mmCIF file of C-alpha atoms in Angstrom:
data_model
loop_
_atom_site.group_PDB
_atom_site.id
_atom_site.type_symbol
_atom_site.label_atom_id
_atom_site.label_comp_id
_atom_site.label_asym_id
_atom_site.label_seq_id
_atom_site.Cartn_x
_atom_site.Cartn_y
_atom_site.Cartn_z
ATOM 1 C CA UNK A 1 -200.866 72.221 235.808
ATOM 2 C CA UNK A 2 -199.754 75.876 235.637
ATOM 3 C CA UNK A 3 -197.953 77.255 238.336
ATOM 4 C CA UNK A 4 -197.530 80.484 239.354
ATOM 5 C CA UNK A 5 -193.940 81.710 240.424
ATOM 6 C CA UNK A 6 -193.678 82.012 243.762
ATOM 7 C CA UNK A 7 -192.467 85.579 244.370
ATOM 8 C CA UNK A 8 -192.073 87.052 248.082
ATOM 9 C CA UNK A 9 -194.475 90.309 248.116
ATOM 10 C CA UNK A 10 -193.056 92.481 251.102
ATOM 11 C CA UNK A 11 -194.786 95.672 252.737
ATOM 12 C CA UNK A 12 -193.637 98.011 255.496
ATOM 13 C CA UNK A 13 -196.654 99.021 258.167
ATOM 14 C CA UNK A 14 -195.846 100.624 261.158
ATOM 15 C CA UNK A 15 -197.449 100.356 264.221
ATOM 16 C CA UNK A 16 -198.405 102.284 267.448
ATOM 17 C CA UNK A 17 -199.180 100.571 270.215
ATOM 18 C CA UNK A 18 -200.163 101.465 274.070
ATOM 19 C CA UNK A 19 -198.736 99.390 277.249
ATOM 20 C CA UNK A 20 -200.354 99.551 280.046
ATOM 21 C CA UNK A 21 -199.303 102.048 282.747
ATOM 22 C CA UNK A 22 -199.006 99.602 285.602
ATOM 23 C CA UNK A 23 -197.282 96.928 283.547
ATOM 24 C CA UNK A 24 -194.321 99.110 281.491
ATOM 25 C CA UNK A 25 -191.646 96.970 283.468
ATOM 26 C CA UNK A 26 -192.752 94.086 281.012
ATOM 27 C CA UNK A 27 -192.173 96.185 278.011
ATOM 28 C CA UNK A 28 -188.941 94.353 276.810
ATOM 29 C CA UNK A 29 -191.148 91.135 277.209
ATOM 30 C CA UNK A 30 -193.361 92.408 275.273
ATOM 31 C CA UNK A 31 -190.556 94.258 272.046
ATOM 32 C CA UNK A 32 -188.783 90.458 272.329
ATOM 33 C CA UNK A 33 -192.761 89.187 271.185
ATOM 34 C CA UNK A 34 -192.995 92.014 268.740
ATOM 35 C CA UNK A 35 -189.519 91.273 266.923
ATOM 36 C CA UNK A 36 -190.144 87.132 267.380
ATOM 37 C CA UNK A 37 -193.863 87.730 265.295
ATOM 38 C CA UNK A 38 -192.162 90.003 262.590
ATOM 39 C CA UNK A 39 -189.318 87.791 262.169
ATOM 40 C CA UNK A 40 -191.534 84.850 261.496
ATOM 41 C CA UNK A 41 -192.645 86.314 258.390
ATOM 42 C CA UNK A 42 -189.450 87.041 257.313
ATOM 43 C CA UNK A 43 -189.198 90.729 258.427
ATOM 44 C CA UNK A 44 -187.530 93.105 260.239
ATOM 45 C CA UNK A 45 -187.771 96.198 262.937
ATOM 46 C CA UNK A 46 -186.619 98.706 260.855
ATOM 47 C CA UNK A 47 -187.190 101.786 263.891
ATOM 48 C CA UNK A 48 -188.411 101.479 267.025
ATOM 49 C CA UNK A 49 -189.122 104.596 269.052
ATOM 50 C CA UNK A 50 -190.326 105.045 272.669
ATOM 51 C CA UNK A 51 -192.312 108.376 273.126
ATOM 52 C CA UNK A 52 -192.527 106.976 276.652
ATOM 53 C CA UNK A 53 -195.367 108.346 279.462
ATOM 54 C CA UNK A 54 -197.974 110.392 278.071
ATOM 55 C CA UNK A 55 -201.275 111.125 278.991
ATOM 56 C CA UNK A 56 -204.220 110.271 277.025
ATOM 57 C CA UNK A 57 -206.772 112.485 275.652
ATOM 58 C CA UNK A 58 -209.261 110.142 277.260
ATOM 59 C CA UNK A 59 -209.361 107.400 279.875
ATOM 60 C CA UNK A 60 -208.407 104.094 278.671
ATOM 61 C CA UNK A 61 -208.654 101.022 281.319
ATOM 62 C CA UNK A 62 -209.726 103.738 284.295
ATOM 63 C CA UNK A 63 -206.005 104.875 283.205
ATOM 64 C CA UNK A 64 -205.061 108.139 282.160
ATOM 65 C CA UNK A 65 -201.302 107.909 280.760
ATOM 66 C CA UNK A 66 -200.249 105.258 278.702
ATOM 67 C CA UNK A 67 -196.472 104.018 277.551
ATOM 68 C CA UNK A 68 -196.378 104.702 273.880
ATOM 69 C CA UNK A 69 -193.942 102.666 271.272
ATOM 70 C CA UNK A 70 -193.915 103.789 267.675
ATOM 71 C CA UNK A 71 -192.465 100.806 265.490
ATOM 72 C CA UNK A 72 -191.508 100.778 261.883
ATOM 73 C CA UNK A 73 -191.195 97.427 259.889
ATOM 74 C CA UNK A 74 -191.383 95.338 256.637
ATOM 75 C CA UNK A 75 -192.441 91.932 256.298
ATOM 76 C CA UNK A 76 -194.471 89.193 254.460
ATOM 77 C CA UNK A 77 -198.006 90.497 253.723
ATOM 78 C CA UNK A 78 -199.780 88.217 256.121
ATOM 79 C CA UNK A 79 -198.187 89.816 258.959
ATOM 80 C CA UNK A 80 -200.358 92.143 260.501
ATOM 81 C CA UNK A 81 -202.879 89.623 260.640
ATOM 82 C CA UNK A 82 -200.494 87.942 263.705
ATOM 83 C CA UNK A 83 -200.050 91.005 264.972
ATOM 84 C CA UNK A 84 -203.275 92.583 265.192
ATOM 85 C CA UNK A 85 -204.393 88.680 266.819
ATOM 86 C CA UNK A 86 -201.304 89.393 269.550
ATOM 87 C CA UNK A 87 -202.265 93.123 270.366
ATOM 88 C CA UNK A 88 -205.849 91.989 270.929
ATOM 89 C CA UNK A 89 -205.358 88.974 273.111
ATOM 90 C CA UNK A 90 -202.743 90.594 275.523
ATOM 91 C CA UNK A 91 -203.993 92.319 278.454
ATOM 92 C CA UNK A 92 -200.927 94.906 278.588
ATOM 93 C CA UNK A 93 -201.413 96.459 275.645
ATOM 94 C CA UNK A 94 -204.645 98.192 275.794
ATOM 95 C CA UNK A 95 -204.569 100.245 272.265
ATOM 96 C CA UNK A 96 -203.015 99.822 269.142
ATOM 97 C CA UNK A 97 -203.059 100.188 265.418
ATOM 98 C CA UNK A 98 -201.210 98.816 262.179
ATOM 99 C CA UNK A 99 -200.948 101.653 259.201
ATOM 100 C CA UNK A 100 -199.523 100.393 256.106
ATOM 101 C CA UNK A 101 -196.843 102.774 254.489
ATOM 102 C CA UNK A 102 -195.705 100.995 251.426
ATOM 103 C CA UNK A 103 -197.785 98.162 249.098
ATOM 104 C CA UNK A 104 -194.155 97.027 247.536
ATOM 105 C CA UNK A 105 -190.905 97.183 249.804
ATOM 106 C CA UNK A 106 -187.684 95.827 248.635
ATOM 107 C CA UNK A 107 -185.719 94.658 251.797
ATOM 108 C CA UNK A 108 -182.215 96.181 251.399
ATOM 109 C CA UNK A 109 -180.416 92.425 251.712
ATOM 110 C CA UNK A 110 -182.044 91.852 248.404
ATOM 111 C CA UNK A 111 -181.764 94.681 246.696
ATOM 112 C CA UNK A 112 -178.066 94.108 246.951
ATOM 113 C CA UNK A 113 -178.361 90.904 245.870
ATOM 114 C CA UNK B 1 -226.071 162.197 243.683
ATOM 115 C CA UNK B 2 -223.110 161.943 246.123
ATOM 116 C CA UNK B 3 -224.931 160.097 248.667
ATOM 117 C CA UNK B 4 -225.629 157.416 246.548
ATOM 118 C CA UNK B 5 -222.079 156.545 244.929
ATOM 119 C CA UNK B 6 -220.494 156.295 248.256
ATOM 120 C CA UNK B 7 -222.596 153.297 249.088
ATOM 121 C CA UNK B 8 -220.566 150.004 248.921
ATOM 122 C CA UNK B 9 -220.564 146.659 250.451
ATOM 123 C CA UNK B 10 -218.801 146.813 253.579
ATOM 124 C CA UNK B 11 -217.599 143.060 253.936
ATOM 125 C CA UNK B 12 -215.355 141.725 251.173
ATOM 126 C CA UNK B 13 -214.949 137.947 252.487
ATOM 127 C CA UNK B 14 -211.503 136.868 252.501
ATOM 128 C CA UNK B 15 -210.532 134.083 250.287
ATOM 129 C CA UNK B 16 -209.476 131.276 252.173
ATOM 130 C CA UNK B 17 -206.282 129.356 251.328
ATOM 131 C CA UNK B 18 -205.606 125.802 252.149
ATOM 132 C CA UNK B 19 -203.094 125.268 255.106
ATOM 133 C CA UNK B 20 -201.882 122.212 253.775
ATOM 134 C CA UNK B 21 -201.340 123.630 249.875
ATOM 135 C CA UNK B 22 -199.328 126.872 250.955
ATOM 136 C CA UNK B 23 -196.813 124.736 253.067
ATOM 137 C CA UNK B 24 -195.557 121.670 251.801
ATOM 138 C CA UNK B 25 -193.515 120.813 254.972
ATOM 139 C CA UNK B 26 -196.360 120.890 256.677
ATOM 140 C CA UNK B 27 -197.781 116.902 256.874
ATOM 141 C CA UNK B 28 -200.631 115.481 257.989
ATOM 142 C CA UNK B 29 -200.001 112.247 260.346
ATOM 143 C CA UNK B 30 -202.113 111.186 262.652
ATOM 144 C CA UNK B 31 -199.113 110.615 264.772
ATOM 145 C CA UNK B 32 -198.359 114.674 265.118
ATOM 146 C CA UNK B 33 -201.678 116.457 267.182
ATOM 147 C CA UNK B 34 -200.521 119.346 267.070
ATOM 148 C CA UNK B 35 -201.169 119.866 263.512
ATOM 149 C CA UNK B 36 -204.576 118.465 263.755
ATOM 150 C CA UNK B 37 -205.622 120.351 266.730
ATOM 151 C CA UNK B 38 -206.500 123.792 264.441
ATOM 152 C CA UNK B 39 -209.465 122.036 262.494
ATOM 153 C CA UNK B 40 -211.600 120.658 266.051
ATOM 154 C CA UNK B 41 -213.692 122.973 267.294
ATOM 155 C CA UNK B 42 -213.780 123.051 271.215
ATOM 156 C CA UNK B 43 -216.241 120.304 271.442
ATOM 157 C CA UNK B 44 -213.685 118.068 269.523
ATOM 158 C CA UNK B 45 -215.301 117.882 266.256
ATOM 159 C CA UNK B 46 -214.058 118.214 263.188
ATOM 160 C CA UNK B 47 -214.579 121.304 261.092
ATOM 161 C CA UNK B 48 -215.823 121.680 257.622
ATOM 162 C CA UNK B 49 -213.966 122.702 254.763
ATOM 163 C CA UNK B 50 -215.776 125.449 254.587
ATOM 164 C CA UNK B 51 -214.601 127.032 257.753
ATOM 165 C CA UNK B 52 -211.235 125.998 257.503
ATOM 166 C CA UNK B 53 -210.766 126.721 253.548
ATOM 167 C CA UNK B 54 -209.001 123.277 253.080
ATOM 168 C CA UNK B 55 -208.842 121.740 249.898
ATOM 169 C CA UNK B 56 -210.707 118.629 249.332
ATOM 170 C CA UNK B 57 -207.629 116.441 248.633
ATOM 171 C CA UNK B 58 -206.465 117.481 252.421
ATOM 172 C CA UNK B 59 -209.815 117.242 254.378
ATOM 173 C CA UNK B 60 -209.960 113.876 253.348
ATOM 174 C CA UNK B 61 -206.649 113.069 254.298
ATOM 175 C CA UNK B 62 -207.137 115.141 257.686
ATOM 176 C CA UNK B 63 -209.931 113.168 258.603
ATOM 177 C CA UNK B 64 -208.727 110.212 258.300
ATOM 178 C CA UNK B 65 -205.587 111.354 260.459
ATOM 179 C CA UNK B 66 -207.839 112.633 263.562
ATOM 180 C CA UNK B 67 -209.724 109.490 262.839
ATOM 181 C CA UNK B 68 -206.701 107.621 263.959
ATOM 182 C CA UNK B 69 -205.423 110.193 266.285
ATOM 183 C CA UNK B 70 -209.080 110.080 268.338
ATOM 184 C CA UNK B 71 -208.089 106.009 268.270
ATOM 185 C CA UNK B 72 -205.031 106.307 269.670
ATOM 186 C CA UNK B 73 -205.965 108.828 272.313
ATOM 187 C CA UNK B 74 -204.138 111.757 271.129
ATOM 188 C CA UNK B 75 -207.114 113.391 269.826
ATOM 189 C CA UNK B 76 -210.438 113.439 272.109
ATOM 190 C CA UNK B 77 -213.516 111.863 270.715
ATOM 191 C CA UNK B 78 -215.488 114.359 273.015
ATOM 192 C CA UNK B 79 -213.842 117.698 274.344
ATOM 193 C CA UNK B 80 -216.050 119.422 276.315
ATOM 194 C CA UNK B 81 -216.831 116.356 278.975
ATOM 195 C CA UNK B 82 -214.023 117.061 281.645
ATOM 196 C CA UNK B 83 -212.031 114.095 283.102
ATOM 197 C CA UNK B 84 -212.235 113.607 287.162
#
């Protein structure tokens, strides 16, 4: 039968994402999870920023500051997906969201290539 | 006769010019408040084009950012409740 090629479709999202006030001394736990689910589908942390404490415009979790991390990345196109599931399910992250920036990204190790 | 020609319509309204339009470095992201904070009212809701005088091509690009802003809690959903 015909076969399609298999070509690698790559996007760059970036992500904001919320820790929990009471838990920020597990951030690095929780950047290690972050890079180990982007480099699973092949992608990378392209920036990674730390506004740090801020307060929130509204109470989140009877909390009103938060630990924000701004995060820039490409990656396979299923990736979000993983990400989204690992935001929801842990408990120290209490808001997030995933914004797509580019439908086609060309990861600079290929482009060289 | 005099009388008469002097009579004129006070109020000339001002033709309003999209923020957005006028200065290109100026970008919406839902990321940066501060830029967003302008077209909320005090309640926290967001203003019509009409008041503002934003293009169409940047209101609906605006909303969407306060959409995510309000999200993220960087925005308010509802401005006028105080928190304890």
């Amino acid at each position: 039968m015909f076969e399609l090629p298999k070509v690698k479709r790559f996007r760059r999202w970036e992500t904001l994402f919320i820790i929990h006030p009471d838990r920020v001394e597990e951030k690095q736990n929780i950047l290690d999870k972050l890079q180990q689910i982007i480099e699973s589908k092949e992608g990378k942390i392209l920036k990674l920023e730390e506004w740090g404490m801020r307060k929130l415009a509204y109470p989140i979790a009877k909390r009103k500051t938060g630990y924000y991390v701004l995060a820039e990345f490409y990656g396979l196109s299923a990736l979000p997906k993983d990400l989204e599931n690992f935001f929801r399910i842990d408990e120290r992250v209490i808001r997030y969201i995933v914004v797509k920036l580019d439908d086609r990204y060309v990861p600079e190790a290929q482009a060289q290539a | 006769m005099e009388n008469q020609v002097t009579i004129q319509r006070r109020f000339f309204p001002k033709k309003k010019i999209c923020k957005f339009c006028a200065d290109p470095n100026l970008v919406i992201d839902y990321k940066n408040p501060e830029v967003l904070k302008p077209f909320l009212n005090e309640k926290g809701m967001i203003l019509h084009r009409r008041q503002t005088g934003t293009c169409a091509y940047h209101q609906r690009r605006l909303t969407t950012a306060i959409k995510r802003a309000r999200i993220m809690a960087l925005l308010p959903f509802v401005a006028d409740v105080e928190l304890e």
